[in-house]
Every structure is written in structure tokens, then in C-alpha cells.
Tab-separated table of C-alpha atoms in Angstrom:
chain	number	residue	atom	x	y	z
A	1	MET	CA	0.000	0.000	0.000
A	2	PRO	CA	1.218	3.568	-0.596
A	3	ASP	CA	3.228	5.455	2.008
A	4	PRO	CA	1.409	8.198	3.893
A	5	ALA	CA	1.761	11.396	1.899
A	6	ALA	CA	1.557	15.027	2.858
A	7	PRO	CA	-2.079	16.071	2.517
A	8	PHE	CA	-3.055	18.129	-0.487
A	9	PRO	CA	-4.468	21.602	0.173
A	10	GLN	CA	-8.220	21.563	0.764
A	11	PRO	CA	-9.586	21.529	-2.811
A	12	THR	CA	-12.075	24.115	-3.948
A	13	PRO	CA	-15.386	22.821	-5.351
A	14	LEU	CA	-15.316	21.281	-8.795
A	15	GLN	CA	-16.783	23.614	-11.401
A	16	LEU	CA	-18.962	21.765	-13.910
A	17	ARG	CA	-20.624	24.416	-16.022
A	18	PRO	CA	-23.665	24.341	-18.314
A	19	PHE	CA	-22.883	24.544	-22.026
A	20	ARG	CA	-24.709	24.479	-25.333
A	21	ALA	CA	-24.133	20.968	-26.594
A	22	VAL	CA	-24.014	20.097	-30.282
A	23	ARG	CA	-26.208	17.071	-30.918
A	24	TYR	CA	-27.628	15.137	-33.837
A	25	ASP	CA	-30.988	16.507	-34.940
A	26	THR	CA	-33.165	13.419	-34.767
A	27	ASP	CA	-35.695	15.094	-37.065
A	28	ARG	CA	-33.073	15.195	-39.828
A	29	VAL	CA	-31.161	11.943	-39.384
A	30	SER	CA	-31.965	8.252	-39.107
A	31	ASP	CA	-31.902	6.279	-35.873
A	32	LEU	CA	-29.410	7.877	-33.491
A	33	SER	CA	-28.194	4.389	-32.599
A	34	ASP	CA	-26.690	4.148	-36.099
A	35	LEU	CA	-24.602	7.319	-35.668
A	36	LEU	CA	-22.873	7.056	-32.290
A	37	ALA	CA	-19.595	5.253	-31.640
A	38	PRO	CA	-18.183	3.288	-28.720
A	39	PRO	CA	-15.370	5.043	-26.829
A	40	TYR	CA	-12.217	5.732	-28.856
A	41	ASP	CA	-10.105	2.998	-27.265
A	42	ASP	CA	-12.837	0.350	-27.484
A	43	LEU	CA	-13.124	0.245	-31.282
A	44	ASP	CA	-10.703	-1.727	-33.419
A	45	PRO	CA	-9.478	-0.163	-36.696
A	46	ALA	CA	-11.461	-2.515	-38.953
A	47	ARG	CA	-14.740	-1.695	-37.211
A	48	ALA	CA	-13.916	2.030	-37.271
A	49	ARG	CA	-13.388	1.875	-41.047
A	50	GLU	CA	-16.703	0.091	-41.435
A	51	LEU	CA	-18.601	2.716	-39.427
A	52	ARG	CA	-17.036	5.529	-41.448
A	53	HIS	CA	-18.931	4.354	-44.542
A	54	HIS	CA	-22.082	5.939	-43.089
A	55	PRO	CA	-22.184	9.529	-44.394
A	56	HIS	CA	-22.983	11.041	-40.983
A	57	HIS	CA	-21.463	8.618	-38.482
A	58	VAL	CA	-19.443	10.300	-35.738
A	59	ALA	CA	-16.618	7.852	-36.518
A	60	ARG	CA	-15.947	9.975	-39.624
A	61	LEU	CA	-14.865	12.741	-37.248
A	62	LEU	CA	-13.372	10.644	-34.477
A	63	TYR	CA	-11.133	8.490	-36.688
A	64	ALA	CA	-10.385	10.972	-39.479
A	65	ASP	CA	-6.942	10.800	-41.053
A	66	ALA	CA	-6.688	14.609	-41.080
A	67	ALA	CA	-8.283	16.770	-38.392
A	68	GLN	CA	-8.738	19.718	-40.778
A	69	GLY	CA	-10.737	17.562	-43.174
A	70	ALA	CA	-12.883	16.337	-40.287
A	71	ALA	CA	-13.415	19.954	-39.230
A	72	ARG	CA	-14.729	20.810	-42.693
A	73	GLU	CA	-17.074	17.826	-42.560
A	74	LEU	CA	-18.266	18.867	-39.103
A	75	GLY	CA	-18.984	22.339	-40.496
A	76	ARG	CA	-21.011	20.877	-43.370
A	77	TRP	CA	-23.103	18.799	-40.980
A	78	LEU	CA	-23.861	21.910	-38.928
A	79	ARG	CA	-24.819	23.979	-41.988
A	80	ARG	CA	-27.074	21.216	-43.318
A	81	GLY	CA	-28.815	20.695	-39.992
A	82	VAL	CA	-27.510	17.165	-39.407
A	83	LEU	CA	-26.096	18.564	-36.180
A	84	ARG	CA	-27.510	21.460	-34.228
A	85	ARG	CA	-26.481	23.426	-31.187
A	86	ASP	CA	-28.917	23.537	-28.286
A	87	GLU	CA	-30.533	26.914	-27.740
A	88	ARG	CA	-29.745	27.270	-24.047
A	89	PRO	CA	-26.775	26.246	-21.897
A	90	ALA	CA	-27.533	23.123	-19.890
A	91	LEU	CA	-26.066	20.359	-17.830
A	92	TYR	CA	-27.025	16.976	-19.234
A	93	VAL	CA	-28.012	13.955	-17.189
A	94	TYR	CA	-26.597	10.927	-18.969
A	95	GLN	CA	-27.644	7.385	-18.144
A	96	GLN	CA	-26.642	3.950	-19.392
A	97	GLN	CA	-29.020	1.104	-18.707
A	98	ARG	CA	-29.148	-2.621	-19.462
A	99	GLY	CA	-32.703	-3.876	-19.139
A	100	ALA	CA	-34.034	-2.591	-15.822
A	101	ARG	CA	-30.577	-2.119	-14.339
A	102	ILE	CA	-29.022	1.348	-14.342
A	103	LEU	CA	-25.311	0.837	-14.990
A	104	GLN	CA	-24.244	4.448	-14.737
A	105	ARG	CA	-25.803	7.864	-14.278
A	106	GLY	CA	-23.892	11.128	-14.301
A	107	LEU	CA	-23.695	14.747	-15.400
A	108	VAL	CA	-22.203	16.013	-18.669
A	109	GLY	CA	-20.939	19.573	-18.761
A	110	GLU	CA	-17.903	21.788	-19.263
A	111	LEU	CA	-15.427	21.169	-16.467
A	112	LEU	CA	-13.128	24.031	-15.563
A	113	LEU	CA	-9.809	22.177	-15.502
A	114	PRO	CA	-8.413	22.708	-12.023
A	115	ARG	CA	-4.864	23.965	-11.640
A	116	GLN	CA	-4.808	23.043	-7.979
A	117	THR	CA	-2.922	19.877	-7.095
A	118	GLY	CA	-5.113	17.110	-5.753
A	119	GLN	CA	-8.415	18.250	-7.218
A	120	LEU	CA	-8.537	16.214	-10.432
A	121	LEU	CA	-6.583	13.024	-9.820
A	122	PRO	CA	-5.039	11.101	-12.708
A	123	HIS	CA	-4.330	7.472	-11.901
A	124	GLU	CA	-2.379	6.326	-14.981
A	125	ASP	CA	0.675	7.546	-16.806
A	126	VAL	CA	0.327	8.743	-20.407
A	127	SER	CA	2.304	8.393	-23.621
A	128	ALA	CA	3.720	11.720	-24.825
A	129	GLN	CA	3.236	10.651	-28.452
A	130	VAL	CA	-0.436	9.809	-27.920
A	131	VAL	CA	-0.985	13.103	-26.085
A	132	ARG	CA	0.466	14.998	-29.069
A	133	GLN	CA	-1.808	13.053	-31.437
A	134	ARG	CA	-4.905	13.770	-29.338
A	135	ALA	CA	-3.976	17.447	-28.996
A	136	ALA	CA	-3.468	17.815	-32.757
A	137	HIS	CA	-6.818	16.171	-33.493
A	138	MET	CA	-8.743	18.223	-30.927
A	139	SER	CA	-7.088	21.458	-31.998
A	140	GLY	CA	-7.657	20.836	-35.700
A	141	LEU	CA	-11.250	19.712	-35.201
A	142	ARG	CA	-11.975	22.459	-32.655
A	143	ALA	CA	-14.274	20.056	-30.889
A	144	GLN	CA	-14.540	17.342	-28.258
A	145	LEU	CA	-16.685	14.413	-29.321
A	146	GLU	CA	-16.604	12.346	-26.123
A	147	PRO	CA	-16.297	13.448	-22.502
A	148	LEU	CA	-13.705	12.595	-19.918
A	149	LEU	CA	-15.094	10.003	-17.513
A	150	LEU	CA	-14.642	11.254	-13.952
A	151	ALA	CA	-15.528	9.510	-10.693
A	152	HIS	CA	-16.375	11.497	-7.599
A	153	ARG	CA	-17.945	10.782	-4.234
A	154	CYS	CA	-20.843	12.995	-3.269
A	155	ALA	CA	-23.069	12.857	-0.204
A	156	GLU	CA	-25.475	15.630	-1.221
A	157	PRO	CA	-28.981	14.078	-1.225
A	158	ALA	CA	-30.622	17.235	-2.605
A	159	ALA	CA	-28.564	17.095	-5.804
A	160	ALA	CA	-29.345	13.395	-6.247
A	161	GLN	CA	-33.045	14.087	-5.809
A	162	VAL	CA	-32.995	16.778	-8.497
A	163	VAL	CA	-31.186	14.465	-10.907
A	164	GLU	CA	-33.706	11.710	-10.172
A	165	HIS	CA	-36.560	14.149	-10.859
A	166	ILE	CA	-35.006	15.170	-14.200
A	167	THR	CA	-34.874	11.554	-15.372
A	168	ARG	CA	-38.663	11.322	-15.036
A	169	ARG	CA	-39.009	13.734	-17.932
A	170	THR	CA	-38.842	12.894	-21.608
A	171	PRO	CA	-35.187	12.526	-22.647
A	172	VAL	CA	-33.820	14.719	-25.420
A	173	ALA	CA	-31.928	11.768	-26.931
A	174	VAL	CA	-32.073	7.982	-26.708
A	175	ALA	CA	-29.815	5.490	-28.464
A	176	ARG	CA	-29.105	1.799	-28.142
A	177	LEU	CA	-25.601	0.418	-28.647
A	178	GLY	CA	-25.488	-3.340	-28.256
A	179	ASP	CA	-27.559	-4.240	-25.212
A	180	ILE	CA	-27.138	-0.857	-23.492
A	181	THR	CA	-29.623	2.013	-23.773
A	182	HIS	CA	-28.094	5.508	-23.622
A	183	SER	CA	-30.439	8.323	-22.505
A	184	LEU	CA	-29.812	12.063	-22.228
A	185	TRP	CA	-31.821	14.743	-20.418
A	186	ALA	CA	-31.118	18.490	-20.575
A	187	CYS	CA	-31.347	20.639	-17.435
A	188	ASP	CA	-31.390	24.403	-18.035
A	189	ASP	CA	-33.473	25.488	-15.043
A	190	ALA	CA	-31.483	27.927	-12.904
A	191	ARG	CA	-32.795	26.617	-9.580
A	192	GLU	CA	-32.136	22.997	-10.453
A	193	LEU	CA	-28.671	23.866	-11.748
A	194	ALA	CA	-27.845	25.665	-8.497
A	195	VAL	CA	-28.745	22.574	-6.444
A	196	ILE	CA	-26.836	20.229	-8.752
A	197	THR	CA	-23.645	22.289	-8.861
A	198	GLY	CA	-23.855	22.784	-5.106
A	199	GLY	CA	-23.602	19.010	-4.824
A	200	LEU	CA	-20.061	19.135	-6.221
A	201	SER	CA	-18.681	20.569	-3.000
A	202	ALA	CA	-16.605	17.419	-2.435
A	203	GLY	CA	-14.065	19.149	-4.627
A	204	GLN	CA	-12.170	16.106	-5.880
A	205	ALA	CA	-12.571	13.700	-8.776
A	206	LEU	CA	-10.636	10.762	-10.197
A	207	ILE	CA	-9.969	10.534	-13.931
A	208	ALA	CA	-11.466	7.130	-14.666
A	209	ASP	CA	-11.017	7.346	-18.449
A	210	GLY	CA	-9.564	9.964	-20.782
A	211	HIS	CA	-6.061	10.565	-19.399
A	212	HIS	CA	-4.619	11.343	-22.833
A	213	ARG	CA	-7.453	13.723	-23.718
A	214	HIS	CA	-7.073	15.467	-20.349
A	215	ALA	CA	-3.336	15.819	-20.894
A	216	ALA	CA	-4.011	17.110	-24.424
A	217	CYS	CA	-6.306	19.820	-23.023
A	218	LEU	CA	-3.603	20.864	-20.564
A	219	GLN	CA	-1.077	20.979	-23.406
A	220	LEU	CA	-3.406	23.202	-25.454
A	221	SER	CA	-4.411	25.479	-22.586
A	222	LYS	CA	-1.552	27.953	-22.671
A	223	ASP	CA	-4.112	30.533	-21.600
A	224	ALA	CA	-6.136	29.188	-18.677
A	225	ALA	CA	-9.010	31.473	-19.722
A	226	GLY	CA	-8.996	30.102	-23.287
A	227	PRO	CA	-11.297	27.375	-24.648
A	228	TRP	CA	-8.982	24.511	-23.674
A	229	GLY	CA	-8.961	25.569	-20.036
A	230	ARG	CA	-12.246	23.646	-19.939
A	231	SER	CA	-13.096	20.143	-21.059
A	232	LEU	CA	-16.177	18.152	-21.894
A	233	ALA	CA	-16.645	15.832	-18.908
A	234	LEU	CA	-19.009	13.205	-17.528
A	235	LEU	CA	-19.030	13.255	-13.738
A	236	VAL	CA	-20.374	10.106	-12.050
A	237	ASP	CA	-21.146	9.878	-8.337
A	238	THR	CA	-19.721	6.428	-7.624
A	239	THR	CA	-21.268	6.259	-4.167
A	240	ARG	CA	-24.611	5.825	-5.960
A	241	TYR	CA	-23.496	4.363	-9.284
A	242	PRO	CA	-20.209	2.474	-8.840
A	243	LEU	CA	-18.214	2.121	-12.013
A	244	ARG	CA	-17.061	-1.317	-13.134
A	245	LEU	CA	-13.299	-1.742	-12.751
A	246	SER	CA	-11.599	-4.457	-14.773
A	247	ALA	CA	-8.084	-5.367	-15.835
A	248	ILE	CA	-6.526	-4.927	-19.266
A	249	HIS	CA	-4.866	-8.068	-20.612
A	250	ARG	CA	-1.763	-8.394	-22.791
A	251	VAL	CA	-1.635	-10.454	-25.994
A	252	LEU	CA	1.827	-11.107	-27.456
A	253	PRO	CA	1.482	-12.584	-30.970
A	254	ALA	CA	5.171	-13.404	-31.404
A	255	LEU	CA	5.827	-15.011	-28.019
A	256	GLU	CA	5.732	-18.819	-27.771
A	257	PRO	CA	3.947	-19.801	-24.528
A	258	GLU	CA	6.264	-22.701	-23.586
A	259	LYS	CA	9.371	-20.499	-23.943
A	260	ALA	CA	7.601	-17.711	-22.055
A	261	ALA	CA	6.824	-20.072	-19.162
A	262	LEU	CA	10.461	-21.244	-18.973
A	263	ALA	CA	11.784	-17.667	-18.995
A	264	ALA	CA	9.223	-16.548	-16.399
A	265	ALA	CA	10.353	-19.370	-14.088
A	266	GLU	CA	13.731	-17.630	-13.795
A	267	VAL	CA	12.136	-14.584	-12.099
A	268	ALA	CA	8.974	-15.959	-10.444
A	269	ARG	CA	7.153	-19.101	-9.384
A	270	VAL	CA	5.440	-20.755	-12.370
A	271	LEU	CA	2.948	-23.600	-12.006
A	272	PRO	CA	1.130	-25.345	-14.896
A	273	LEU	CA	-2.674	-25.277	-14.926
A	274	PRO	CA	-3.820	-28.632	-16.365
A	275	ALA	CA	-7.410	-27.393	-16.698
A	276	GLY	CA	-6.330	-24.535	-18.953
A	277	PRO	CA	-6.607	-20.766	-18.563
A	278	ARG	CA	-8.848	-19.198	-15.923
A	279	PRO	CA	-9.351	-15.698	-14.494
A	280	PRO	CA	-6.384	-14.722	-12.319
A	281	GLU	CA	-6.731	-14.293	-8.587
A	282	LEU	CA	-5.140	-11.452	-6.633
A	283	GLY	CA	-1.379	-11.843	-6.519
A	284	GLU	CA	-1.077	-13.914	-9.676
A	285	LEU	CA	-0.851	-13.565	-13.441
A	286	ILE	CA	-2.041	-16.242	-15.859
A	287	LEU	CA	0.034	-17.081	-18.941
A	288	ALA	CA	-1.974	-18.782	-21.693
A	289	GLY	CA	-1.424	-19.988	-25.230
A	290	GLY	CA	-2.106	-22.960	-27.487
A	291	GLY	CA	-4.560	-24.464	-25.016
A	292	GLN	CA	-2.002	-24.451	-22.174
A	293	ALA	CA	-1.844	-22.204	-19.118
A	294	TRP	CA	0.438	-21.380	-16.195
A	295	ALA	CA	-0.015	-19.411	-12.968
A	296	ILE	CA	2.776	-16.909	-12.272
A	297	THR	CA	3.185	-15.838	-8.628
A	298	GLU	CA	5.813	-14.790	-6.074
A	299	PRO	CA	8.157	-12.647	-8.180
A	300	ASN	CA	11.815	-12.833	-7.172
A	301	PRO	CA	12.328	-9.740	-4.964
A	302	GLN	CA	15.760	-8.871	-6.361
A	303	ALA	CA	14.685	-9.297	-10.000
A	304	LEU	CA	11.556	-7.244	-9.366
A	305	HIS	CA	13.549	-4.498	-7.655
A	306	GLU	CA	15.904	-4.284	-10.638
A	307	ALA	CA	13.034	-4.314	-13.151
A	308	LEU	CA	11.247	-1.485	-11.334
A	309	SER	CA	14.298	0.676	-10.725
A	310	GLY	CA	13.327	4.331	-10.931
A	311	HIS	CA	9.617	3.678	-10.319
A	312	PRO	CA	7.579	4.048	-7.101
A	313	ARG	CA	8.048	1.158	-4.719
A	314	GLN	CA	4.263	0.681	-4.618
A	315	TRP	CA	4.506	-0.628	-8.181
A	316	ALA	CA	5.865	-3.913	-6.806
A	317	GLN	CA	2.270	-4.744	-5.785
A	318	LEU	CA	0.683	-3.763	-9.112
A	319	PRO	CA	-0.113	-6.476	-11.680
A	320	ALA	CA	0.612	-4.242	-14.696
A	321	ALA	CA	4.043	-3.305	-13.344
A	322	VAL	CA	4.984	-6.944	-12.752
A	323	SER	CA	3.574	-7.827	-16.166
A	324	ASP	CA	5.179	-5.092	-18.237
A	325	HIS	CA	8.488	-4.541	-16.466
A	326	LEU	CA	9.469	-7.863	-14.902
A	327	LEU	CA	8.043	-10.197	-17.549
A	328	LEU	CA	7.611	-8.397	-20.886
A	329	ARG	CA	10.778	-6.311	-20.740
A	330	HIS	CA	13.079	-8.156	-18.340
A	331	ALA	CA	12.278	-11.863	-18.794
A	332	TRP	CA	10.868	-11.930	-22.323
A	333	SER	CA	12.658	-8.980	-23.972
A	334	VAL	CA	9.466	-7.841	-25.705
A	335	LEU	CA	10.287	-4.549	-27.395
A	336	ASP	CA	7.929	-1.586	-27.161
A	337	LEU	CA	7.158	-1.595	-30.882
A	338	PRO	CA	3.868	-1.316	-32.794
A	339	GLY	CA	2.124	-4.674	-32.916
A	340	ALA	CA	4.332	-6.316	-30.302
A	341	VAL	CA	1.593	-6.135	-27.653
A	342	ARG	CA	-2.178	-5.993	-28.048
A	343	TYR	CA	-4.306	-4.782	-25.147
A	344	LEU	CA	-7.702	-6.439	-24.678
A	345	HIS	CA	-10.300	-5.719	-22.025
A	346	ASP	CA	-12.219	-8.975	-22.426
A	347	ILE	CA	-10.536	-12.038	-20.928
A	348	ARG	CA	-12.407	-14.362	-23.304
A	349	GLN	CA	-11.163	-12.443	-26.330
A	350	ALA	CA	-7.625	-12.518	-24.990
A	351	THR	CA	-7.595	-16.285	-24.467
A	352	ALA	CA	-9.376	-16.932	-27.767
A	353	ALA	CA	-6.767	-14.875	-29.622
A	354	VAL	CA	-4.017	-17.335	-28.600
A	355	SER	CA	-5.987	-20.596	-28.452
A	356	ALA	CA	-4.515	-22.031	-31.666
A	357	PRO	CA	-0.935	-23.358	-31.640
A	358	GLY	CA	1.509	-20.760	-32.932
A	359	SER	CA	-0.811	-17.809	-32.254
A	360	GLY	CA	1.283	-16.391	-29.417
A	361	SER	CA	0.712	-15.884	-25.731
A	362	ALA	CA	-1.725	-13.994	-23.528
A	363	LEU	CA	-0.947	-12.606	-20.088
A	364	LEU	CA	-4.105	-12.239	-17.999
A	365	LEU	CA	-4.144	-9.694	-15.171
A	366	PRO	CA	-6.372	-9.411	-12.073
A	367	ALA	CA	-8.353	-6.229	-11.493
A	368	LEU	CA	-7.458	-3.684	-8.838
A	369	SER	CA	-10.042	-2.349	-6.401
A	370	GLU	CA	-11.353	1.207	-6.802
A	371	SER	CA	-10.207	2.037	-3.259
A	372	THR	CA	-6.640	1.052	-4.200
A	373	VAL	CA	-6.763	3.281	-7.285
A	374	TRP	CA	-8.095	6.230	-5.244
A	375	GLU	CA	-5.475	5.721	-2.525
A	376	LEU	CA	-2.560	5.560	-4.951
A	377	ALA	CA	-3.818	8.514	-6.996
A	378	GLY	CA	-4.403	10.537	-3.840
A	379	SER	CA	-0.782	10.049	-2.790
A	380	GLY	CA	0.498	11.008	-6.234
A	381	VAL	CA	1.416	7.514	-7.478
A	382	LEU	CA	0.507	6.962	-11.123
A	383	LEU	CA	-0.190	3.417	-12.265
A	384	PRO	CA	1.559	1.944	-15.320
A	385	ARG	CA	-0.260	2.582	-18.586
A	386	LYS	CA	-3.057	0.162	-19.444
A	387	SER	CA	-3.470	-0.916	-15.817
A	388	THR	CA	-7.199	-0.486	-15.417
A	389	SER	CA	-10.409	-0.138	-17.360
A	390	PHE	CA	-13.278	1.770	-15.765
A	391	GLY	CA	-16.717	1.437	-17.286
A	392	PRO	CA	-19.200	1.710	-18.673
A	393	LYS	CA	-17.644	4.476	-20.731
A	394	PRO	CA	-19.728	7.133	-22.473
A	395	ALA	CA	-20.589	6.865	-26.147
A	396	ALA	CA	-19.009	9.342	-28.562
A	397	GLY	CA	-21.271	11.810	-30.352
A	398	LEU	CA	-24.215	12.020	-27.961
A	399	ALA	CA	-23.446	15.517	-26.616
A	400	MET	CA	-20.466	17.251	-28.236
A	401	ARG	CA	-18.526	20.407	-27.409
A	402	VAL	CA	-17.789	22.442	-30.533
A	403	LEU	CA	-15.736	25.617	-30.301
A	404	GLY	CA	-16.054	28.779	-32.344
A	405	LEU	CA	-19.830	28.731	-32.854
A	406	SER	CA	-21.669	32.010	-32.438
């Protein structure tokens, strides 16, 4: 567990502001369900190319080769009425539901990006190259198509009651992606907005998803008062609607599982699993490939110390650090090159990808608890990249922030 850290200054309240969202005009387009996209990181390139064939799919903007070309297309959609900007600034209640079960409910608005340490907590490190790519796309497009996903803990019953009351009204947008129904309600009533924003007095939020987009906003916000000093954000009260937290698994197409097991045995305890791969328990990683599986536990302390040199000592307890630094880099010499490692959120997909002989290896990771993520983030310890996956994530294109509109 992390060392006790000096407390951050008492954070000021989070500022989630109403804004005039740009949304698809359902009177001018077909079913909204055919136009929205899953989150950026959850869509493989082949599926993204397929979605871009639709003349008005948001994937044409999200996965454009050139941001300037996407900006021109965005402008055409606005002029033709495919997209329209809401008349009045609002906060938007956003809900995801599977059947009768509400998976997530939160507020979409413009978040004033805090400059105060400890107010908006990142929990994962970012890639400088990816941040530059995101910043270039956002700057060229002059828009944000999907919000940051932020978790916060609020004990304000009045705000929750107002949000509950809003969801009894007719939503302004409804879409269905897979088996999940996405609903959006607009709140532009001054009294309701005052109660809702007053419920953000906790003053601290965790970045659950969108670290690279958040870092891109900070890179673009040379002037804190400029447009990139704010970001489109979805704020979810996880005391009422806990987010799902799962691991991200590694698939290594060029790594033979038998050789990987032998090399891993030099730096950790490796035991074969005759019944085949299974979900990992806390404190273990599961190596799988070609129908075989091994449990990897008890890393050699000296080897782990050397592999994590220069990183926080808390990383020794983190599955992604043991995976990426002790095994991938130290034991298996897997280079950080495009295609060398695939990251999959679904354990069944990961094991299926390496089920045939010669298809490589999969390394399955256990999930961390949300309390562990909060504790590490609160003491300033960033997790290795691709450590966690919070969900459900918001769909792209439901309520967009477009700059430069009069």
C-alpha cells in the first residue's frame, strides 16, 4: 500500500458548467443508434473503417486521417442541420441502462480544468506521443466528441433528488448500442442547476477514463481562460453508481507460450494449470497460449527491484508493473514496438486470440479495487499505462462540445 503522503491543500469545489451541446438533430437523421460510436479505445481499426462508410457517423470525425478535413465535414453537418447546437446552456443527465438495471448515471458539462494539485486526480501515466496526437486532433477539429469520464464521491442528497426528478421527464436523446440504452436529459433550469452544482462541494474527482485527452487539453491550454482551459466531462457519483473496474490483458502474438513459461520461471514461481486458462486471482498472473496455461506468482524480490528501478516502490504490488516490467521487458525482452503487444479488455477475447498453436501468448491480469486506485492517486502515485479499465464508458457523439460557434 502507498506510504502516507503530505495532505493536499483543501480543494475548492469542482466547477462543472452548463454549455450548449451540439447534438444530432433526430428530425433530420436516421436512428441515433446508427450514428454514435463506442469510446475511442474500445473500437478496433477494422470496425472504425466500417462505421465511417455511413455519411454522418461520428466515426468519420473521431477516426479521421486529417483533423482539418474532419473539421470541414463537421462544419457541413452543422450547416445542413444534421447537427444542431442547443438553444440554451444546460447540464445533461446521462444514463446507461441494461434492461431494468441502471449501470451508470452522471452529469455532462464543461469542467473548468483545475490547476490546484489534488483536485482532479489522474491514476495512470500517459504516452507523450499519444498526447500529441490527441492534442493535434482536438485542436484541428476544434471540438470534443466524447467526454472525460470522472468519478467522484458525493453525499449531497438534494442534488441526487434533483437528478432523479429530471430523469422522469422525456429525454432529449435515446440510443441503443449493443444491449445498453443511452439516454440524455437536458437541465437548463437555474434553480435545479444551483442545487446540482452545489452538490459538487466534495471538490475532488478521479480521472477514470480519458487521461490522454485530459493531458491534451492541458497541453493546449496555454491561456487558462482560453477554450482549452475547460473540457467536456461526464461526472459520475460512484457512491450511488459504482463504475465497473476491470483489468486490461496483454496479448503477445510473437511469443511462444512454452518459452515464455520457462523464462518466467527464472524470475517468479510458475505452475502449470492442467485445466487450462482461468481468471487470475489477486497476486497472480495467468500465462496462456495454445490451449495451455500457467499461474505466475511470487516474483523474485531482487529481480523485481531491478526491473522497477526508478519507479515508485508501490509498483511492486501492481499487476501491470509486474507484467510489463518484470516479464515483458526483463524476462521476455518484448520490445515496445507497434504490434508487439495488443491490449484487450475482455478475458475471453484474450484467451481466444491465442488458443490455436503458434498464435502467441496472452498474459491475464487481475483487477485492482477502486479504493486502491483512489489511494494511490491521492498520494500522487501513477499506475503503469493500461493498468485499469473503468466502465461503462460514455458513447461518442451524444453531446459534443464544438468551439467557435456564435
